[in-house]
Coordinates of N, CA and C in Angstrom, one line a residue:
X31 N 3.2 -26.5 1.5 CA 3.0 -25.2 0.9 C 2.6 -24.2 2.0
X32 N 3.1 -23.1 2.0 CA 2.7 -22.1 3.0 C 1.3 -21.6 2.7
X33 N 0.7 -21.0 3.8 CA -0.7 -20.6 3.7 C -0.9 -19.6 2.5
X34 N -2.0 -19.7 1.8 CA -2.2 -18.8 0.6 C -2.7 -17.4 1.1
X35 N -2.3 -16.5 0.2 CA -2.8 -15.1 0.4 C -4.2 -15.0 -0.1
X36 N -5.2 -14.6 0.7 CA -6.6 -14.5 0.3 C -6.8 -13.2 -0.3
X37 N -7.3 -13.1 -1.6 CA -7.5 -11.9 -2.3 C -8.9 -11.7 -2.7
X38 N -9.5 -10.5 -2.5 CA -10.8 -10.1 -3.0 C -10.6 -9.1 -4.1
X39 N -11.3 -9.3 -5.2 CA -11.3 -8.3 -6.3 C -12.6 -7.4 -6.3
X40 N -12.4 -6.1 -6.3 CA -13.5 -5.2 -6.3 C -13.3 -4.2 -7.5
X41 N -14.1 -4.4 -8.5 CA -14.1 -3.6 -9.7 C -15.4 -3.7 -10.5
X42 N -15.9 -2.6 -11.0 CA -17.2 -2.7 -11.7 C -17.1 -3.2 -13.1
X43 N -15.9 -3.5 -13.6 CA -15.7 -4.1 -14.9 C -15.4 -5.6 -14.8
X44 N -16.3 -6.4 -15.4 CA -16.2 -7.8 -15.3 C -14.9 -8.3 -16.0
X45 N -14.6 -7.7 -17.1 CA -13.4 -8.2 -17.9 C -12.2 -7.9 -17.1
X46 N -12.1 -6.8 -16.3 CA -10.9 -6.5 -15.5 C -10.8 -7.6 -14.4
X47 N -11.9 -7.9 -13.8 CA -11.9 -8.9 -12.7 C -11.5 -10.3 -13.3
X48 N -12.0 -10.6 -14.5 CA -11.7 -11.9 -15.1 C -10.2 -12.0 -15.4
X49 N -9.6 -10.9 -15.9 CA -8.2 -10.8 -16.2 C -7.3 -11.0 -15.0
X50 N -7.7 -10.3 -13.9 CA -6.9 -10.4 -12.7 C -7.0 -11.8 -12.1
X51 N -8.2 -12.3 -12.1 CA -8.4 -13.7 -11.6 C -7.6 -14.7 -12.3
X52 N -7.5 -14.6 -13.6 CA -6.7 -15.6 -14.4 C -5.3 -15.5 -14.0
X53 N -4.7 -14.3 -13.8 CA -3.3 -14.2 -13.4 C -3.1 -14.7 -12.0
X54 N -4.0 -14.3 -11.1 CA -3.8 -14.7 -9.7 C -4.0 -16.2 -9.4
X55 N -5.0 -16.8 -10.1 CA -5.3 -18.2 -9.9 C -4.2 -19.1 -10.3
X56 N -3.3 -18.6 -11.2 CA -2.1 -19.3 -11.6 C -1.0 -19.4 -10.6
X57 N -1.1 -18.6 -9.5 CA -0.1 -18.5 -8.5 C -0.4 -19.4 -7.4
X58 N 0.6 -20.3 -7.0 CA 0.3 -21.3 -5.9 C 0.1 -20.7 -4.6
X59 N 0.6 -19.4 -4.3 CA 0.5 -18.8 -3.0 C -0.6 -17.8 -2.9
X60 N -1.5 -17.7 -4.0 CA -2.5 -16.7 -4.0 C -3.8 -17.3 -4.3
X61 N -4.9 -17.0 -3.6 CA -6.2 -17.5 -3.8 C -7.3 -16.4 -3.9
X62 N -8.0 -16.3 -5.0 CA -9.0 -15.3 -5.1 C -10.3 -15.8 -4.4
X63 N -10.7 -15.2 -3.3 CA -11.8 -15.7 -2.5 C -13.2 -15.1 -3.0
X64 N -13.1 -14.1 -3.9 CA -14.4 -13.6 -4.4 C -14.2 -12.3 -5.2
X65 N -15.3 -11.9 -5.8 CA -15.3 -10.7 -6.7 C -16.5 -9.8 -6.3
X66 N -16.4 -8.5 -6.3 CA -17.5 -7.6 -6.1 C -17.4 -6.5 -7.1
X67 N -18.6 -5.9 -7.5 CA -18.7 -4.9 -8.6 C -18.8 -3.5 -8.1
X68 N -18.8 -3.3 -6.7 CA -18.8 -2.0 -6.2 C -18.4 -2.0 -4.8
X69 N -18.1 -0.8 -4.2 CA -17.5 -0.8 -2.9 C -18.4 -1.4 -1.8
X70 N -19.7 -1.1 -1.9 CA -20.7 -1.6 -0.9 C -20.7 -3.1 -0.9
X71 N -20.7 -3.7 -2.0 CA -20.6 -5.2 -2.1 C -19.3 -5.7 -1.6
X72 N -18.2 -5.0 -1.9 CA -16.9 -5.4 -1.5 C -16.8 -5.4 0.0
X73 N -17.4 -4.3 0.7 CA -17.3 -4.2 2.1 C -18.0 -5.4 2.7
X74 N -19.2 -5.8 2.2 CA -19.9 -7.0 2.7 C -19.1 -8.3 2.5
X75 N -18.4 -8.4 1.4 CA -17.6 -9.6 1.1 C -16.4 -9.7 2.0
X76 N -15.8 -8.5 2.4 CA -14.7 -8.5 3.3 C -15.1 -9.1 4.6
X77 N -16.3 -8.7 5.1 CA -16.8 -9.3 6.3 C -17.0 -10.8 6.3
X78 N -17.5 -11.3 5.1 CA -17.8 -12.7 5.0 C -16.6 -13.6 4.6
X79 N -15.7 -13.0 3.7 CA -14.7 -13.9 3.2 C -13.3 -13.7 3.9
X80 N -13.2 -12.7 4.6 CA -11.9 -12.4 5.4 C -10.7 -12.5 4.5
X81 N -10.6 -11.6 3.5 CA -9.4 -11.6 2.6 C -8.2 -11.0 3.3
X82 N -7.0 -11.3 2.9 CA -5.8 -10.7 3.4 C -5.6 -9.4 2.6
X83 N -5.9 -9.4 1.3 CA -5.6 -8.2 0.5 C -6.8 -8.0 -0.4
X84 N -7.2 -6.7 -0.5 CA -8.3 -6.3 -1.4 C -7.7 -5.5 -2.6
X85 N -8.0 -5.9 -3.8 CA -7.7 -5.1 -5.0 C -8.9 -4.2 -5.3
X86 N -8.8 -2.9 -5.1 CA -9.9 -2.0 -5.1 C -9.9 -1.0 -6.2
X87 N -10.9 -1.0 -7.1 CA -11.0 0.1 -8.0 C -11.5 1.3 -7.3
X88 N -11.2 2.5 -7.8 CA -11.6 3.7 -7.1 C -12.9 4.3 -7.7
X89 N -13.1 4.2 -9.0 CA -14.3 4.8 -9.6 C -15.3 3.7 -9.9
X90 N -16.3 3.6 -9.0 CA -17.3 2.6 -9.1 C -18.7 3.2 -8.7
X91 N -19.8 2.7 -9.2 CA -21.1 3.1 -8.7 C -21.4 2.7 -7.3
X92 N -22.5 3.1 -6.8 CA -23.1 2.8 -5.4 C -22.2 3.3 -4.3
X93 N -20.9 2.7 -4.2 CA -19.9 3.2 -3.3 C -18.6 3.1 -3.9
X94 N -17.9 4.3 -4.0 CA -16.6 4.3 -4.7 C -15.5 3.7 -3.8
X95 N -14.3 3.5 -4.4 CA -13.3 2.8 -3.7 C -12.7 3.6 -2.5
X96 N -12.8 4.9 -2.5 CA -12.3 5.7 -1.4 C -13.1 5.5 -0.2
X97 N -14.4 5.6 -0.3 CA -15.3 5.3 0.9 C -15.1 3.9 1.4
X98 N -15.1 3.0 0.4 CA -15.0 1.5 0.8 C -13.7 1.3 1.5
X99 N -12.6 1.9 1.0 CA -11.3 1.7 1.7 C -11.3 2.2 3.1
X100 N -11.9 3.4 3.3 CA -12.0 4.0 4.6 C -12.8 3.0 5.6
X101 N -13.9 2.5 5.1 CA -14.7 1.6 5.9 C -14.0 0.3 6.2
X102 N -13.3 -0.2 5.2 CA -12.6 -1.5 5.4 C -11.5 -1.3 6.5
X103 N -10.7 -0.3 6.3 CA -9.6 -0.1 7.2 C -10.1 0.2 8.6
X104 N -11.2 0.9 8.7 CA -11.8 1.2 10.1 C -12.3 -0.1 10.7
X105 N -13.0 -1.0 10.0 CA -13.6 -2.2 10.5 C -12.7 -3.4 10.6
X106 N -11.8 -3.4 9.6 CA -10.9 -4.6 9.5 C -9.4 -4.1 9.3
X107 N -8.8 -3.6 10.4 CA -7.5 -3.0 10.2 C -6.4 -3.9 9.7
X108 N -6.6 -5.2 9.8 CA -5.5 -6.1 9.4 C -5.6 -6.3 7.9
X109 N -6.7 -5.9 7.2 CA -6.8 -6.1 5.8 C -6.0 -5.1 5.0
X110 N -5.3 -5.5 4.0 CA -4.5 -4.5 3.2 C -5.3 -4.2 1.9
X111 N -5.4 -3.0 1.6 CA -6.1 -2.6 0.3 C -5.1 -2.0 -0.7
X112 N -5.1 -2.5 -1.9 CA -4.3 -2.0 -3.0 C -5.3 -1.4 -4.0
X113 N -5.1 -0.2 -4.3 CA -6.0 0.6 -5.1 C -5.7 0.3 -6.6
X114 N -6.7 0.1 -7.4 CA -6.5 -0.1 -8.9 C -6.9 1.2 -9.6
X115 N -6.0 1.7 -10.5 CA -6.3 2.9 -11.2 C -5.8 2.8 -12.6
X116 N -6.4 3.7 -13.5 CA -6.0 3.7 -14.9 C -4.9 4.7 -15.1
X117 N -4.8 5.7 -14.3 CA -3.8 6.8 -14.5 C -2.9 6.9 -13.2
X118 N -1.6 7.1 -13.5 CA -0.7 7.2 -12.3 C -0.7 8.5 -11.7
X119 N -1.5 9.4 -12.2 CA -1.8 10.7 -11.5 C -3.2 10.9 -11.1
X120 N -3.9 9.8 -10.8 CA -5.3 9.8 -10.5 C -5.5 10.3 -9.1
X121 N -6.1 11.4 -8.9 CA -6.3 12.0 -7.6 C -7.2 11.1 -6.7
X122 N -8.1 10.4 -7.4 CA -9.0 9.4 -6.6 C -8.1 8.3 -5.9
X123 N -7.1 7.8 -6.7 CA -6.3 6.8 -6.2 C -5.4 7.3 -5.0
X124 N -4.9 8.6 -5.1 CA -4.1 9.1 -4.1 C -5.0 9.4 -2.8
X125 N -6.3 9.7 -3.0 CA -7.2 9.9 -1.9 C -7.4 8.6 -1.2
X126 N -7.5 7.5 -1.9 CA -7.7 6.2 -1.3 C -6.4 5.8 -0.5
X127 N -5.2 6.2 -1.0 CA -4.0 5.9 -0.2 C -4.0 6.7 1.1
X128 N -4.5 8.0 1.0 CA -4.6 8.8 2.2 C -5.6 8.2 3.2
X129 N -6.6 7.5 2.6 CA -7.7 6.9 3.4 C -7.2 5.6 4.1
X130 N -6.0 5.1 3.8 CA -5.5 4.0 4.5 C -5.0 2.8 3.6
X131 N -5.2 3.0 2.3 CA -4.7 1.9 1.4 C -3.2 1.7 1.5
X132 N -2.7 0.5 1.2 CA -1.3 0.2 1.2 C -0.5 0.6 0.0
X133 N -1.2 1.3 -1.0 CA -0.6 1.7 -2.2 C -1.5 1.6 -3.4
X134 N -1.0 1.8 -4.5 CA -1.9 1.6 -5.7 C -1.1 1.0 -6.9
X135 N -1.9 0.4 -7.8 CA -1.4 -0.3 -8.9 C -2.1 0.1 -10.2
X136 N -1.4 0.3 -11.2 CA -2.0 0.6 -12.5 C -2.7 -0.6 -13.1
X137 N -3.9 -0.5 -13.7 CA -4.6 -1.6 -14.2 C -3.9 -2.3 -15.4
X138 N -3.0 -1.6 -16.0 CA -2.2 -2.2 -17.1 C -0.9 -2.8 -16.7
X139 N -0.7 -3.0 -15.3 CA 0.5 -3.5 -14.8 C 0.8 -4.9 -15.3
X140 N 2.0 -5.3 -15.5 CA 2.4 -6.6 -15.9 C 2.0 -7.6 -14.8
X141 N 1.7 -8.9 -15.2 CA 1.3 -9.9 -14.2 C 2.2 -10.0 -13.0
X142 N 3.5 -9.9 -13.3 CA 4.5 -10.0 -12.2 C 4.4 -8.8 -11.2
X143 N 4.0 -7.7 -11.8 CA 3.8 -6.5 -10.9 C 2.6 -6.7 -10.1
X144 N 1.5 -7.3 -10.6 CA 0.3 -7.5 -9.9 C 0.5 -8.5 -8.7
X145 N 1.2 -9.6 -9.0 CA 1.4 -10.6 -8.0 C 2.4 -10.1 -7.0
X146 N 3.4 -9.3 -7.5 CA 4.4 -8.7 -6.5 C 3.7 -7.7 -5.6
X147 N 2.8 -6.9 -6.1 CA 2.1 -5.9 -5.3 C 1.3 -6.6 -4.2
X148 N 0.6 -7.7 -4.6 CA -0.2 -8.4 -3.6 C 0.7 -9.0 -2.5
X149 N 1.8 -9.6 -2.9 CA 2.7 -10.2 -1.9 C 3.3 -9.1 -1.0
X150 N 3.7 -7.9 -1.6 CA 4.3 -6.8 -0.9 C 3.3 -6.3 0.1
X151 N 2.0 -6.1 -0.3 CA 1.0 -5.5 0.6 C 0.8 -6.5 1.8
X152 N 0.7 -7.8 1.5 CA 0.5 -8.8 2.5 C 1.6 -8.8 3.5
X153 N 2.8 -8.5 3.0 CA 4.0 -8.5 3.9 C 4.1 -7.2 4.7
X154 N 3.2 -6.2 4.4 CA 3.2 -4.9 5.1 C 4.1 -3.9 4.4
X155 N 4.5 -4.2 3.2 CA 5.3 -3.2 2.5 C 4.4 -2.3 1.6
X156 N 4.8 -1.1 1.4 CA 4.1 -0.1 0.6 C 4.1 -0.5 -0.9
X157 N 3.0 -0.4 -1.6 CA 3.0 -0.7 -3.0 C 3.0 0.7 -3.7
X158 N 4.2 1.3 -3.6 CA 4.4 2.7 -4.2 C 5.8 2.7 -4.7
X159 N 6.0 2.9 -6.0 CA 7.4 3.0 -6.5 C 7.9 4.4 -6.2
X160 N 9.2 4.6 -6.2 CA 9.7 6.0 -5.9 C 9.1 7.0 -6.9
X161 N 8.9 6.6 -8.1 CA 8.4 7.5 -9.1 C 7.0 8.0 -8.7
X162 N 6.2 7.0 -8.3 CA 4.8 7.3 -7.9 C 4.8 8.1 -6.7
X163 N 5.7 7.8 -5.7 CA 5.7 8.5 -4.5 C 6.0 10.0 -4.8
X164 N 7.0 10.2 -5.7 CA 7.3 11.6 -6.0 C 6.2 12.3 -6.6
X165 N 5.4 11.7 -7.5 CA 4.3 12.3 -8.2 C 3.2 12.6 -7.1
X166 N 3.0 11.7 -6.2 CA 2.0 11.9 -5.2 C 2.3 13.1 -4.4
X167 N 3.5 13.2 -4.0 CA 3.9 14.4 -3.2 C 4.0 15.7 -4.0
X168 N 4.2 15.6 -5.3 CA 4.1 16.8 -6.2 C 2.7 17.3 -6.2
X169 N 1.7 16.4 -6.2 CA 0.3 16.8 -6.2 C -0.1 17.3 -4.8
X170 N 0.3 16.6 -3.8 CA -0.4 16.8 -2.5 C 0.6 17.4 -1.4
X171 N 1.9 17.4 -1.8 CA 2.9 17.8 -0.8 C 2.6 19.2 -0.2
X172 N 2.1 20.1 -1.0 CA 1.9 21.5 -0.4 C 0.8 21.4 0.6
X173 N -0.1 20.4 0.6 CA -1.2 20.3 1.5 C -0.9 19.5 2.7
X174 N 0.3 18.9 2.8 CA 0.7 18.1 3.9 C 1.2 19.0 5.0
X175 N 0.7 18.8 6.2 CA 1.2 19.6 7.3 C 2.7 19.2 7.6
X176 N 3.5 20.2 8.0 CA 4.9 19.9 8.3 C 5.0 19.5 9.7
X177 N 6.0 18.6 10.0 CA 6.2 18.2 11.4 C 7.7 18.5 11.7
X178 N 8.0 18.7 12.9 CA 9.3 19.0 13.4 C 10.2 17.8 13.2
X179 N 11.3 17.9 12.5 CA 12.2 16.7 12.3 C 12.8 16.3 13.7
X180 N 12.7 17.2 14.7 CA 13.2 16.8 16.0 C 12.1 16.4 16.9
X181 N 11.0 15.9 16.4 CA 9.9 15.5 17.2 C 10.2 14.4 18.1
X182 N 9.5 14.3 19.2 CA 9.8 13.2 20.2 C 9.7 11.8 19.6
X183 N 8.8 11.6 18.6 CA 8.7 10.3 18.0 C 10.0 9.9 17.2
X184 N 10.5 10.9 16.5 CA 11.7 10.6 15.7 C 12.9 10.4 16.6
X185 N 12.9 11.1 17.7 CA 14.1 11.0 18.7 C 14.1 9.6 19.3
X186 N 13.0 8.9 19.3 CA 13.0 7.5 19.8 C 13.8 6.6 18.9
X187 N 14.0 6.9 17.7 CA 14.7 6.0 16.7 C 16.2 5.9 17.0
X188 N 16.7 4.8 16.9 CA 18.2 4.6 17.0 C 18.8 5.1 15.7
X189 N 20.0 5.3 15.6 CA 20.7 5.7 14.4 C 20.4 4.8 13.2
X190 N 20.4 3.5 13.4 CA 20.2 2.5 12.4 C 18.7 2.6 11.9
X191 N 17.8 2.7 12.9 CA 16.4 2.8 12.6 C 16.1 4.1 11.8
X192 N 16.8 5.2 12.1 CA 16.6 6.4 11.3 C 17.1 6.2 9.9
X193 N 18.2 5.5 9.7 CA 18.7 5.2 8.3 C 17.6 4.4 7.6
X194 N 17.0 3.4 8.2 CA 16.0 2.6 7.6 C 14.8 3.4 7.3
X195 N 14.4 4.3 8.2 CA 13.2 5.1 8.0 C 13.4 6.0 6.7
X196 N 14.6 6.6 6.6 CA 14.9 7.5 5.4 C 14.9 6.6 4.2
X197 N 15.5 5.4 4.2 CA 15.5 4.6 3.0 C 14.1 4.2 2.6
X198 N 13.2 3.9 3.6 CA 11.8 3.6 3.3 C 11.2 4.8 2.6
X199 N 11.5 6.0 3.1 CA 10.9 7.2 2.5 C 11.4 7.4 1.0
X200 N 12.5 6.9 0.7 CA 13.0 7.0 -0.7 C 12.4 5.9 -1.6
X201 N 11.6 5.1 -1.0 CA 10.9 4.1 -1.8 C 11.6 2.8 -1.9
X202 N 12.7 2.5 -1.1 CA 13.4 1.3 -1.2 C 12.7 0.1 -0.6
X203 N 12.8 -1.1 -1.2 CA 12.2 -2.3 -0.6 C 13.2 -2.8 0.5
X204 N 12.7 -3.8 1.2 CA 13.5 -4.3 2.3 C 14.8 -4.9 1.7
X205 N 14.7 -5.6 0.6 CA 15.9 -6.1 0.0 C 16.9 -5.0 -0.4
X206 N 16.4 -4.0 -1.0 CA 17.3 -2.9 -1.4 C 17.9 -2.2 -0.2
X207 N 17.1 -2.0 0.9 CA 17.7 -1.4 2.1 C 18.8 -2.3 2.7
X208 N 18.5 -3.6 2.7 CA 19.5 -4.6 3.2 C 20.8 -4.5 2.4
X209 N 20.7 -4.4 1.1 CA 21.9 -4.3 0.2 C 22.7 -3.0 0.5
X210 N 21.9 -1.9 0.7 CA 22.5 -0.6 0.9 C 23.2 -0.5 2.2
X211 N 22.6 -1.1 3.3 CA 23.2 -1.0 4.6 C 24.0 -2.2 5.0
X212 N 24.2 -3.1 4.1 CA 25.0 -4.3 4.3 C 24.6 -5.1 5.5
X213 N 23.3 -5.3 5.6 CA 22.7 -6.2 6.7 C 21.7 -7.2 6.0
X214 N 21.2 -8.1 6.8 CA 20.3 -9.1 6.2 C 18.9 -8.5 6.0
X215 N 18.1 -9.1 5.2 CA 16.8 -8.7 4.9 C 15.9 -8.9 6.2
X216 N 16.2 -9.9 6.9 CA 15.4 -10.2 8.2 C 15.7 -9.1 9.2
X217 N 17.0 -8.6 9.2 CA 17.3 -7.5 10.1 C 16.6 -6.2 9.7
X218 N 16.5 -6.0 8.4 CA 15.7 -4.8 8.0 C 14.3 -4.9 8.4
X219 N 13.7 -6.1 8.2 CA 12.3 -6.3 8.6 C 12.1 -5.9 10.1
X220 N 13.0 -6.3 10.9 CA 13.0 -6.0 12.3 C 13.0 -4.5 12.6
X221 N 13.9 -3.9 11.9 CA 14.1 -2.4 12.0 C 12.8 -1.7 11.5
X222 N 12.3 -2.2 10.4 CA 11.0 -1.5 9.9 C 9.9 -1.6 10.9
X223 N 9.8 -2.8 11.5 CA 8.7 -3.0 12.5 C 8.9 -2.1 13.6
X224 N 10.1 -1.9 14.1 CA 10.3 -1.0 15.2 C 10.1 0.5 14.8
X225 N 10.4 0.8 13.6 CA 10.2 2.2 13.1 C 8.7 2.5 13.1
X226 N 7.9 1.5 12.5 CA 6.5 1.7 12.5 C 5.9 1.8 13.9
X227 N 6.3 1.0 14.8 CA 5.8 1.0 16.1 C 6.1 2.4 16.8
X228 N 7.4 2.8 16.8 CA 7.8 4.0 17.4 C 7.1 5.3 16.9
X229 N 6.9 5.2 15.5 CA 6.3 6.4 14.9 C 4.8 6.3 14.9
X230 N 4.2 5.2 15.4 CA 2.8 5.0 15.4 C 2.2 5.1 14.0
X231 N 2.9 4.4 13.1 CA 2.5 4.4 11.7 C 1.9 3.1 11.4
X232 N 0.7 3.1 10.7 CA 0.0 1.8 10.4 C 0.8 0.9 9.5
X233 N 1.5 1.6 8.5 CA 2.2 0.8 7.5 C 3.3 1.7 6.9
X234 N 3.9 1.2 5.8 CA 5.0 2.0 5.2 C 4.5 3.2 4.5
X235 N 3.3 3.2 4.0 CA 2.8 4.4 3.3 C 2.7 5.5 4.3
X236 N 2.1 5.3 5.4 CA 2.1 6.3 6.4 C 3.4 6.8 6.8
X237 N 4.4 5.9 6.9 CA 5.7 6.2 7.3 C 6.4 7.1 6.2
X238 N 6.1 6.8 5.0 CA 6.7 7.6 3.9 C 6.1 9.0 3.9
X239 N 4.8 9.1 4.1 CA 4.2 10.5 4.2 C 4.7 11.2 5.4
X240 N 4.9 10.5 6.5 CA 5.5 11.2 7.7 C 6.9 11.7 7.5
X241 N 7.7 10.9 6.8 CA 9.0 11.3 6.5 C 9.1 12.6 5.6
X242 N 8.1 12.7 4.7 CA 8.1 13.8 3.8 C 7.6 15.1 4.6
X243 N 6.7 14.8 5.6 CA 6.2 15.9 6.4 C 7.4 16.5 7.2
X244 N 8.3 15.6 7.6 CA 9.5 16.0 8.4 C 10.6 16.5 7.6
X245 N 10.5 16.4 6.2 CA 11.5 16.9 5.4 C 12.7 16.0 5.3
X246 N 12.5 14.7 5.6 CA 13.6 13.7 5.7 C 13.8 12.9 4.4
X247 N 12.9 13.0 3.5 CA 12.9 12.0 2.4 C 14.1 12.2 1.5
X248 N 14.7 13.4 1.5 CA 15.9 13.6 0.6 C 17.2 13.5 1.3
X249 N 17.2 13.1 2.6 CA 18.4 12.9 3.3 C 19.1 11.6 2.8
X250 N 20.3 11.6 2.9 CA 21.1 10.4 2.5 C 21.8 9.8 3.8

């Protein structure tokens, strides 16, 4: 069996944590390494338990999920944070994404969505559906600084890498990009890695935001 994905649950509601743990503990490739009831405790547990992925509530006492996400990303850049929220238009959740989270998940998500989000985050993919991406940009798009589509960073991309970049901005997964471009998924993963490196983007979320800043998200 391949190495398990280590997950830390951070939520001030015990019943929420119990529900997530029941779902995750049933998965052979996922292991819950601990639970925390606020961001401060979560930060300490990240240092001690070394999780791969943190499921992070945003509205908590002592330290909220936004500050906790910022501190985790700063101190442990390899850790992926998936924000938990009750509303898909939660400005707190979007703020956490801007702070470095790999995306966000609704608390009433189906079990397969929860496990899929953890696996996607661990693999470096954004946990943002096209619908959520559009809503995020509807809320914050006017506040995003624009960047020149002909910027030196973008000019470094090959034609194929640019196609992959635009597909990422449209919210497509690696499998969907592979099907659209008639290439293998492993080839797409290689292109995604090169795009992130050339654009100096930490992950796909940053790449999506960058694409929207450049006005490329609607290109075909």
